[in-house]
Short mmCIF file of C-alpha atoms in Angstrom, two decimals:
data_model
loop_
_atom_site.label_atom_id
_atom_site.label_comp_id
_atom_site.label_asym_id
_atom_site.label_seq_id
_atom_site.Cartn_x
_atom_site.Cartn_y
_atom_site.Cartn_z
CA MET F 149 -0.14 -0.22 -0.10
CA ALA F 150 3.18 2.34 0.91
CA ALA F 151 4.24 2.06 -2.52
CA ASP F 152 0.97 2.91 -4.55
CA ALA F 153 1.04 6.65 -6.46
CA MET F 154 -1.22 8.10 -8.44
CA ARG F 155 -1.76 11.40 -10.29
CA GLU F 156 -4.56 13.68 -11.15
CA LEU F 157 -4.93 14.36 -14.84
CA THR F 158 -7.18 16.41 -17.08
CA VAL F 159 -7.92 15.75 -20.76
CA PRO F 160 -9.74 18.25 -23.11
CA VAL F 161 -12.81 17.27 -24.34
CA ASP F 162 -15.55 18.68 -26.55
CA GLY F 163 -17.13 20.52 -23.85
CA GLY F 164 -15.02 20.71 -21.14
CA GLU F 165 -11.73 19.14 -19.64
CA LEU F 166 -12.58 15.40 -18.48
CA ALA F 167 -10.44 14.79 -14.85
CA ALA F 168 -8.54 11.10 -14.38
CA LEU F 169 -6.76 9.29 -12.26
CA GLU F 170 -3.29 7.47 -13.19
CA TRP F 171 -1.59 4.75 -11.08
CA TRP F 172 1.90 3.67 -10.88
CA THR F 173 3.95 2.22 -7.75
CA ALA F 174 7.06 4.10 -6.24
CA GLU F 175 9.17 0.53 -7.50
CA ALA F 176 8.13 1.65 -11.58
CA GLN F 177 9.37 4.98 -11.20
CA THR F 178 12.74 3.76 -9.38
CA ALA F 179 12.87 1.15 -12.75
CA GLY F 180 12.66 4.14 -14.84
CA TRP F 181 8.90 4.67 -15.58
CA GLU F 182 9.42 8.58 -15.14
CA LEU F 183 5.68 9.61 -16.71
CA PRO F 184 5.95 12.44 -19.18
CA GLU F 185 3.87 15.27 -19.46
CA PRO F 186 1.02 14.14 -21.53
CA VAL F 187 0.86 14.64 -25.32
CA ARG F 188 -1.15 16.50 -27.14
CA ALA F 189 -3.39 14.85 -30.10
CA GLY F 190 -1.69 15.20 -33.00
CA SER F 191 1.84 15.77 -31.88
CA GLU F 192 4.59 13.17 -31.57
CA LYS F 193 5.97 11.20 -28.65
CA PRO F 194 8.37 12.63 -26.55
CA ASP F 195 12.20 10.77 -27.65
CA ASP F 196 13.09 9.60 -24.53
CA ALA F 197 9.40 7.62 -23.91
CA GLU F 198 10.23 4.87 -22.00
CA PRO F 199 10.50 2.08 -23.73
CA ALA F 200 9.91 -0.18 -20.61
CA ARG F 201 6.57 1.45 -20.07
CA GLU F 202 5.72 1.52 -23.76
CA ALA F 203 6.19 -2.03 -24.33
CA ALA F 204 3.35 -3.44 -22.00
CA LEU F 205 -0.41 -2.30 -23.25
CA PRO F 206 -1.49 0.66 -21.03
CA VAL F 207 -5.14 -0.19 -19.74
CA VAL F 208 -8.02 2.68 -19.92
CA GLY F 209 -10.87 2.11 -17.05
CA VAL F 210 -14.12 2.69 -18.12
CA HIS F 211 -16.27 3.11 -14.82
CA GLY F 212 -19.95 2.47 -13.92
CA ILE F 213 -23.15 4.59 -14.46
CA THR F 214 -22.81 6.69 -11.17
CA ALA F 215 -19.68 5.86 -10.38
CA ASN F 216 -16.24 7.36 -10.89
CA ALA F 217 -12.42 7.05 -11.84
CA ALA F 218 -11.63 5.32 -7.97
CA ALA F 219 -13.43 3.02 -8.61
CA PHE F 220 -9.93 1.34 -10.40
CA GLY F 221 -8.12 2.34 -7.35
CA ARG F 222 -7.58 -1.63 -6.06
CA ILE F 223 -7.35 -2.87 -9.45
CA GLY F 224 -4.52 -0.10 -10.09
CA HIS F 225 -2.55 -0.98 -6.76
CA GLU F 226 -2.94 -4.93 -8.25
CA LEU F 227 -1.60 -4.19 -11.61
CA GLY F 228 1.10 -3.14 -9.72
CA GLY F 229 3.10 -0.94 -11.84
CA ARG F 230 3.20 -4.12 -14.47
CA ARG F 231 1.11 -1.75 -16.42
CA ARG F 232 0.39 2.37 -16.97
CA MET F 233 -3.59 2.66 -15.79
CA ILE F 234 -4.93 5.63 -16.75
CA ALA F 235 -9.15 5.80 -15.69
CA PRO F 236 -11.25 8.88 -16.35
CA ASP F 237 -14.47 10.54 -14.72
CA LEU F 238 -16.39 10.01 -17.59
CA ARG F 239 -18.64 13.52 -18.24
CA GLY F 240 -21.24 14.23 -16.29
CA ARG F 241 -19.79 12.18 -13.31
CA ALA F 242 -17.03 13.81 -10.07
CA ARG F 243 -14.85 15.97 -11.36
CA SER F 244 -16.00 15.89 -14.56
CA ALA F 245 -19.60 16.84 -13.63
CA ASP F 246 -19.21 20.29 -14.94
CA VAL F 247 -18.35 18.66 -18.51
CA SER F 248 -21.62 19.33 -20.71
CA GLY F 249 -23.54 17.50 -22.56
CA PRO F 250 -24.71 16.02 -24.93
CA TYR F 251 -24.38 12.56 -23.20
CA GLY F 252 -24.85 9.24 -24.40
CA LEU F 253 -22.05 5.74 -24.69
CA ASP F 254 -20.98 7.28 -28.23
CA ARG F 255 -20.23 10.43 -26.43
CA HIS F 256 -18.03 8.43 -24.03
CA ALA F 257 -16.62 6.29 -26.32
CA GLU F 258 -15.14 9.66 -28.54
CA ASP F 259 -14.10 10.68 -24.71
CA LEU F 260 -11.82 7.34 -24.27
CA ILE F 261 -10.28 7.97 -27.88
CA ALA F 262 -9.64 11.41 -27.15
CA LEU F 263 -8.06 10.43 -23.95
CA LEU F 264 -5.57 8.48 -25.97
CA ASP F 265 -4.51 10.63 -28.33
CA HIS F 266 -3.79 13.42 -25.72
CA LEU F 267 -1.72 11.27 -23.96
CA GLY F 268 -0.10 10.08 -26.94
CA ILE F 269 -1.17 6.38 -26.89
CA ASP F 270 -1.74 4.31 -29.49
CA ARG F 271 -3.46 1.40 -28.60
CA ALA F 272 -4.61 0.04 -25.07
CA VAL F 273 -6.83 -2.46 -23.38
CA LEU F 274 -10.27 -1.34 -21.97
CA LEU F 275 -11.57 -2.21 -18.61
CA GLY F 276 -14.88 -1.78 -18.62
CA HIS F 277 -17.45 -2.13 -15.21
CA SER F 278 -21.08 -2.05 -15.54
CA MET F 279 -21.77 0.28 -18.31
CA GLY F 280 -18.19 1.18 -18.77
CA ALA F 281 -18.16 -2.42 -20.17
CA PHE F 282 -20.93 -1.34 -22.91
CA VAL F 283 -18.52 1.90 -23.49
CA SER F 284 -15.53 -0.63 -23.61
CA CYS F 285 -17.59 -2.48 -26.26
CA LEU F 286 -18.98 0.07 -28.23
CA THR F 287 -15.45 1.46 -28.56
CA ALA F 288 -13.68 -1.31 -29.67
CA VAL F 289 -16.09 -1.80 -32.46
CA ARG F 290 -16.48 1.80 -33.57
CA HIS F 291 -12.14 2.23 -33.32
CA PRO F 292 -10.67 -1.31 -33.66
CA GLU F 293 -7.20 0.03 -34.20
CA ARG F 294 -7.27 2.29 -31.44
CA VAL F 295 -8.25 -0.71 -28.35
CA ALA F 296 -6.23 -3.79 -28.48
CA ALA F 297 -8.27 -5.91 -26.06
CA VAL F 298 -11.11 -5.80 -23.53
CA VAL F 299 -12.19 -6.85 -20.23
CA LEU F 300 -16.13 -6.19 -18.88
CA VAL F 301 -16.44 -6.62 -15.45
CA ASP F 302 -20.10 -7.57 -14.94
CA GLY F 303 -21.41 -5.61 -18.07
CA GLY F 304 -21.48 -5.30 -21.35
CA LEU F 305 -23.95 -8.09 -22.56
CA ALA F 306 -27.58 -7.17 -22.74
CA LEU F 307 -29.53 -7.13 -19.03
CA PRO F 308 -32.08 -9.71 -18.62
CA VAL F 309 -35.11 -6.74 -18.21
CA PRO F 310 -38.24 -6.11 -19.57
CA PRO F 311 -38.24 -3.77 -22.88
CA ASP F 312 -40.02 -1.14 -20.58
CA THR F 313 -37.96 -1.26 -18.09
CA GLU F 314 -36.83 2.47 -16.91
CA ILE F 315 -33.28 2.92 -15.30
CA GLU F 316 -34.03 3.63 -12.13
CA ALA F 317 -35.60 0.39 -11.49
CA VAL F 318 -32.22 -0.99 -11.92
CA LEU F 319 -29.75 0.92 -10.28
CA GLY F 320 -32.44 1.08 -7.14
CA PRO F 321 -30.65 3.28 -4.26
CA ALA F 322 -27.81 4.48 -6.16
CA MET F 323 -30.04 6.27 -8.17
CA THR F 324 -31.58 7.71 -5.51
CA ARG F 325 -28.52 8.93 -3.83
CA LEU F 326 -28.22 11.71 -6.48
CA SER F 327 -31.04 13.31 -4.92
CA MET F 328 -30.07 13.00 -1.46
CA THR F 329 -27.63 15.53 0.76
CA PHE F 330 -25.94 14.26 3.85
CA ALA F 331 -25.04 16.63 6.76
CA ASP F 332 -21.41 15.18 6.75
CA LEU F 333 -18.93 12.68 5.62
CA ASP F 334 -20.32 10.30 8.39
CA GLU F 335 -23.29 10.32 7.49
CA CYS F 336 -22.51 9.64 3.53
CA ARG F 337 -20.63 6.63 4.76
CA GLY F 338 -23.42 5.35 7.09
CA PHE F 339 -25.44 5.49 3.59
CA TRP F 340 -23.41 3.01 1.51
CA GLN F 341 -22.29 1.18 5.06
CA ALA F 342 -25.92 -0.24 5.22
CA HIS F 343 -25.98 -0.65 1.85
CA PRO F 344 -26.34 -4.33 1.16
CA ALA F 345 -23.28 -4.82 -1.22
CA PHE F 346 -21.14 -2.97 0.77
CA ALA F 347 -22.15 -4.41 4.30
CA GLY F 348 -19.19 -6.17 6.21
CA ARG F 349 -16.83 -4.61 2.98
CA TRP F 350 -15.59 -1.53 3.81
CA ASN F 351 -12.12 -0.84 2.96
CA SER F 352 -10.26 2.25 2.15
CA TYR F 353 -10.41 2.13 -1.42
CA VAL F 354 -14.11 2.02 -1.18
CA GLU F 355 -13.70 5.19 1.38
CA ASN F 356 -11.80 6.90 -1.74
CA TYR F 357 -14.49 6.01 -4.22
CA ILE F 358 -17.30 7.24 -1.91
CA ARG F 359 -15.09 10.96 -1.27
CA ARG F 360 -14.52 11.45 -4.97
CA ASP F 361 -17.80 11.12 -5.68
CA LEU F 362 -19.15 14.17 -3.13
CA VAL F 363 -19.35 18.04 -3.66
CA GLY F 364 -20.70 20.77 -2.39
CA PRO F 365 -20.39 22.16 1.78
CA PRO F 366 -21.94 20.38 4.84
CA PRO F 367 -24.79 19.78 5.62
CA LEU F 368 -25.44 19.61 1.75
CA LEU F 369 -23.01 16.60 0.98
CA ARG F 370 -24.00 15.33 -2.07
CA SER F 371 -23.45 13.22 -5.57
CA ALA F 372 -21.53 15.27 -8.18
CA CYS F 373 -22.58 12.88 -10.57
CA ARG F 374 -25.67 14.24 -12.67
CA ALA F 375 -29.27 12.80 -13.00
CA ASP F 376 -29.65 13.76 -16.66
CA ALA F 377 -26.38 12.14 -17.85
CA VAL F 378 -27.50 9.03 -16.13
CA ARG F 379 -30.80 8.73 -17.55
CA ILE F 380 -29.67 9.46 -21.39
CA ASP F 381 -27.05 6.53 -20.98
CA GLY F 382 -29.34 4.25 -18.81
CA ALA F 383 -31.39 4.23 -21.66
CA GLN F 384 -28.88 3.17 -24.62
CA VAL F 385 -27.76 0.66 -22.14
CA LEU F 386 -31.23 -0.75 -21.53
CA GLN F 387 -32.25 -0.21 -25.65
CA ASP F 388 -29.98 1.24 -27.94
CA THR F 389 -29.65 -1.45 -30.54
CA GLU F 390 -26.04 -0.55 -31.56
CA THR F 391 -24.86 -0.74 -28.21
CA LEU F 392 -26.11 -4.05 -27.31
CA ALA F 393 -25.02 -5.75 -30.43
CA ALA F 394 -21.34 -4.20 -29.41
CA VAL F 395 -20.31 -7.34 -27.57
CA THR F 396 -21.15 -9.73 -30.38
CA ASN F 397 -19.00 -7.56 -33.18
CA LEU F 398 -15.76 -7.31 -31.01
CA PRO F 399 -12.86 -7.26 -33.29
CA CYS F 400 -10.26 -7.49 -30.78
CA PRO F 401 -9.11 -10.45 -27.66
CA ALA F 402 -12.32 -9.69 -24.91
CA ARG F 403 -12.87 -11.53 -21.45
CA LEU F 404 -15.96 -10.84 -19.14
CA LEU F 405 -15.49 -11.81 -15.54
CA TRP F 406 -19.27 -11.86 -14.00
CA ALA F 407 -20.13 -11.25 -10.40
CA SER F 408 -22.74 -14.26 -9.04
CA ARG F 409 -24.89 -11.66 -6.87
CA GLY F 410 -26.52 -8.62 -7.93
CA LEU F 411 -26.32 -4.70 -7.14
CA MET F 412 -28.17 -5.58 -4.05
CA ASP F 413 -26.11 -8.29 -3.26
CA GLU F 414 -29.10 -10.59 -4.38
CA SER F 415 -28.53 -14.37 -6.08
CA PRO F 416 -28.12 -14.02 -8.78
CA GLY F 417 -26.24 -11.61 -10.07
CA LEU F 418 -27.16 -9.55 -13.61
CA TYR F 419 -26.24 -12.53 -15.40
CA THR F 420 -25.97 -16.18 -14.86
CA ALA F 421 -23.92 -19.26 -17.04
CA GLU F 422 -27.13 -20.04 -18.88
CA LEU F 423 -27.68 -15.96 -20.27
CA LEU F 424 -24.01 -16.33 -21.23
CA ALA F 425 -23.87 -19.90 -22.59
CA GLY F 426 -24.35 -18.65 -26.11
CA LEU F 427 -21.76 -15.77 -26.42
CA GLU F 428 -18.73 -16.72 -28.87
CA THR F 429 -17.07 -13.62 -28.74
CA VAL F 430 -16.03 -13.08 -25.14
CA THR F 431 -14.43 -15.79 -23.00
CA ALA F 432 -16.42 -15.95 -19.69
CA ARG F 433 -15.67 -16.81 -15.62
CA GLU F 434 -17.34 -16.02 -12.80
CA LEU F 435 -16.24 -14.32 -9.54
CA VAL F 436 -17.84 -16.40 -6.76
CA GLY F 437 -19.52 -15.13 -4.31
CA GLU F 438 -19.02 -11.52 -5.17
CA ASN F 439 -21.70 -8.40 -6.17
CA HIS F 440 -21.67 -5.97 -8.64
CA TYR F 441 -19.73 -3.31 -6.53
CA SER F 442 -17.48 -6.00 -4.41
CA VAL F 443 -15.86 -7.20 -7.13
CA MET F 444 -13.88 -3.70 -7.94
CA PHE F 445 -12.67 -3.28 -3.95
CA SER F 446 -12.38 -6.95 -2.62
CA SER F 447 -9.27 -9.45 -3.33
CA ALA F 448 -11.49 -10.23 -6.68
CA ALA F 449 -9.27 -6.77 -8.42
CA ALA F 450 -6.22 -9.01 -8.06
CA GLU F 451 -8.35 -11.87 -10.39
CA ILE F 452 -9.47 -8.91 -12.98
CA ALA F 453 -5.28 -7.56 -12.98
CA ALA F 454 -4.48 -11.35 -13.84
CA GLU F 455 -7.32 -11.42 -16.90
CA VAL F 456 -6.09 -8.00 -18.10
CA ASP F 457 -2.46 -9.28 -18.34
CA ALA F 458 -3.68 -12.60 -19.89
CA VAL F 459 -5.81 -10.61 -22.51
CA ALA F 460 -2.99 -8.11 -23.39
CA GLU F 461 -0.83 -10.67 -24.14
CA GLN F 462 -2.94 -12.63 -26.23
CA ALA F 463 -3.54 -9.54 -28.10
CA VAL F 464 0.72 -8.77 -28.37
CA ASP F 465 0.77 -12.66 -29.80
CA ALA F 466 -2.07 -12.07 -32.41
CA GLU F 467 -0.31 -8.79 -33.99
CA ARG F 468 2.99 -10.83 -34.06
#
């Protein structure tokens, strides 16, 4: 834990600047992984760009519909400097809340390409959780030259819900939270600790995650996440034809890790082995005993990091 390091970035996009986090480690820095300043789109990479880091495909984390970049904190730690990892706050969330619309998954896909351009990254592995998995699939299909592989975590495949379902019904308390205010951090923490998915699972990674979401002065602390962005994005996750078809048209190696339990720690979760049985474009594996949220903050993060390494190596071998 003491070796972890992280920096804040901003990425220019249409409508403002996305905030992002980047993880590496003290050991990686001493091995020569100095992080250069971001490279503007269209400019050349620095002549002294470190070959060790450039040789390993970077990872871009794409968070869920009401989440933020800090959801990838434990995975960034588990990668242990083996790969450069960057995760943006998607527009309308956390420190990118003021980036203007329009919203939508296609907009997030273009923002990811803007992030790659800004950082001078030719190709990357996309690691998408929940809604971020749908965004990752859509980006890979639209920009196959920029996406080497994808890892999907409890998302990316059409959800087994009736066609007229509203996103509020799917998200439950997560959506209700967007209209709530909290007297202080303790009250907000209590809200999340009482949530079935987080009960008994609290740690520093969850703490950082909830803190990044909060804005405003006490006693009016609130989520920075914009409800209008969530509704627009959620409608595409549930109904958009191109979005839902993307996982079946992936042009690159792909893995899907699905939680056995759902958003409220219920069983079964969003996906089942039967639902995934016919999926031919993705190698799927269950994370037993984990729920939709806990997969990002528990020891399951090590399994996700291992899948990232495996699919990245598969992509490199295929290119050779």
